[in-house]
C-alpha positions as a Python dict, from the first residue, in 0.01 Angstrom:
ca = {
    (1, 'X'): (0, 0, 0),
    (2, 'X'): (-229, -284, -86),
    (3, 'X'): (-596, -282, -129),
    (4, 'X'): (-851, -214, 27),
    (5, 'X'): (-660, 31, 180),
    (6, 'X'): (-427, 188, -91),
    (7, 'X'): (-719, 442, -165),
    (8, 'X'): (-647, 675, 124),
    (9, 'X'): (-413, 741, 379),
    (10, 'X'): (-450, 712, 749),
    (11, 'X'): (-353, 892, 1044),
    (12, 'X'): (-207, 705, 1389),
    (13, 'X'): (-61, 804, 1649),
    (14, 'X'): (179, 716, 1923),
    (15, 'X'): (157, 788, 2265),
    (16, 'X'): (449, 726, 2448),
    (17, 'X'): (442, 713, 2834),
    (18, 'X'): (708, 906, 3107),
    (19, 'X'): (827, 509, 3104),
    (20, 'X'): (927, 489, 2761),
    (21, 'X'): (1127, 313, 2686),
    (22, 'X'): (1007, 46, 2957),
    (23, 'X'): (680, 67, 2912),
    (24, 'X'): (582, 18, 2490),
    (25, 'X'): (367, 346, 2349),
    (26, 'X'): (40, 317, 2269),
    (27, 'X'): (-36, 347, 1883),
    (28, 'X'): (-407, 496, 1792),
    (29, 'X'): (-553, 484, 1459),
    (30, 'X'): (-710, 871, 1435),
    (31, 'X'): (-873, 752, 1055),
    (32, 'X'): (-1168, 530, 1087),
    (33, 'X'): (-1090, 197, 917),
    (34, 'X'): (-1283, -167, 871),
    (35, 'X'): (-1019, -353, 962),
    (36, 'X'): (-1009, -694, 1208),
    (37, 'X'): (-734, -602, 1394),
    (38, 'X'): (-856, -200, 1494),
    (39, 'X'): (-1162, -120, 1721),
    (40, 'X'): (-1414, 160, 1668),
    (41, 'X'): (-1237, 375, 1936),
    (42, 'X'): (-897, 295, 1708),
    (43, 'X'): (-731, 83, 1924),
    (44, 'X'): (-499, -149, 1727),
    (45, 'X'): (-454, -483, 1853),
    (46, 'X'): (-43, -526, 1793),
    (47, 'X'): (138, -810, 1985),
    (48, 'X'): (467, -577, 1939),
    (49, 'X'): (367, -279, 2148),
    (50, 'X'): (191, -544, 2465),
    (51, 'X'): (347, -583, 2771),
    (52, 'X'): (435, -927, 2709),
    (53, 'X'): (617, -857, 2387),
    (54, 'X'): (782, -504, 2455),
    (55, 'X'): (1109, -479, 2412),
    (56, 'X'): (1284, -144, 2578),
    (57, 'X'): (1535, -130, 2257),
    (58, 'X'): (1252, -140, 2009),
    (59, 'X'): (1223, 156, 1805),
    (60, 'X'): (883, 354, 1718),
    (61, 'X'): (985, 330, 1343),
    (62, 'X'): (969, -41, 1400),
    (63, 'X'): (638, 10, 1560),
    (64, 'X'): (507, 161, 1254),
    (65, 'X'): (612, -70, 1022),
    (66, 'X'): (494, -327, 1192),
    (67, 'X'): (136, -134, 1179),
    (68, 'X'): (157, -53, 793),
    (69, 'X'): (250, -416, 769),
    (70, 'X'): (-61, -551, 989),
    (71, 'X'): (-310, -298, 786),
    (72, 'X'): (-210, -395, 486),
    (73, 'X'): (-250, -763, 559),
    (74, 'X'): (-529, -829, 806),
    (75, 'X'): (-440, -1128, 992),
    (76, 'X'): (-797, -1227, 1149),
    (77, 'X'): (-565, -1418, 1453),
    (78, 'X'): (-502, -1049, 1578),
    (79, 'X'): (-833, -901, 1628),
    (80, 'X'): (-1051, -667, 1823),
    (81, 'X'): (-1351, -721, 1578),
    (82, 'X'): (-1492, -1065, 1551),
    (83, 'X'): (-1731, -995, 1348),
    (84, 'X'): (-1514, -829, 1055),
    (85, 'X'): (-1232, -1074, 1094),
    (86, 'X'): (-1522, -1349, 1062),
    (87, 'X'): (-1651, -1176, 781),
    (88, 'X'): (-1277, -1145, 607),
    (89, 'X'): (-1207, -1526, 654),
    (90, 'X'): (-1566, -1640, 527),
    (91, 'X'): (-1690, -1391, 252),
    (92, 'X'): (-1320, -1242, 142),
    (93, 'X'): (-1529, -1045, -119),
    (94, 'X'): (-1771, -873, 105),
    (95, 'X'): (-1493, -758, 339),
    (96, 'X'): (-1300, -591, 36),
    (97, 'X'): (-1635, -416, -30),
    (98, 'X'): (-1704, -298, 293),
    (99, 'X'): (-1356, -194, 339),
    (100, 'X'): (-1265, -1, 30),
    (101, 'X'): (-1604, 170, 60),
    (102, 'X'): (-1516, 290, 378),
    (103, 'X'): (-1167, 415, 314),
    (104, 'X'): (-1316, 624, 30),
    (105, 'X'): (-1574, 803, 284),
    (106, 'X'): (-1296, 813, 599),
    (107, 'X'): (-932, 818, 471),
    (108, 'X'): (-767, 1100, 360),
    (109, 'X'): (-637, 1182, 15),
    (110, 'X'): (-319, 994, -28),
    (111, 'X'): (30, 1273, -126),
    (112, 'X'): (190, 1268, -424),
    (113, 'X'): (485, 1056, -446),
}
């Protein structure tokens, strides 16, 4: 909902083990996105869905909240890209750049409300 990203819309997905609930799902982003927190391969790094955090009575709407809520504020203390969270906390302006341009060339149209 907030920029950079508000331009497009982005696909994830969860992957949820024979474990679940146990063991947490694993949550992909299938849109590429210049964002701190998600690798190239679209791993997301999210503290809620680790080992160490999971909770079996979490639910996977809470999972994707808490993923809207990450992407829309990059926090560069959750990262899997040094170099863009670097990037975000020292040149704020050239990050927005970067990362609007590339949500117009990867994201998908955004629906109608």
């Amino acid at each position: 909902n907030n920029p950079p990203y508000n331009a497009g819309a982005f696909r994830f997905e969860l992957t949820f083990s024979p474990n679940h609930p146990f063991e947490p799902p694993c949550a992909t982003l299938r849109t590429p996105i210049y964002h701190p927190s998600v690798d190239r391969e679209g791993r997301v790094c999210q503290p809620l869905t680790s080992h160490g955090h999971w909770e079996p009575a979490t639910r996977a709407i809470q999972v994707l909240q808490d993923l809207l809520l990450q992407l829309d504020s990059p926090d560069p203390r959750r990262l899997l890209r040094p170099d863009v969270a670097r990037e975000l906390q020292e040149r704020p302006e050239e990050f927005r750049r970067r990362a609007e341009e590339h949500t117009r060339r990867h994201a998908e149209p955004r629906p109608e409300p």
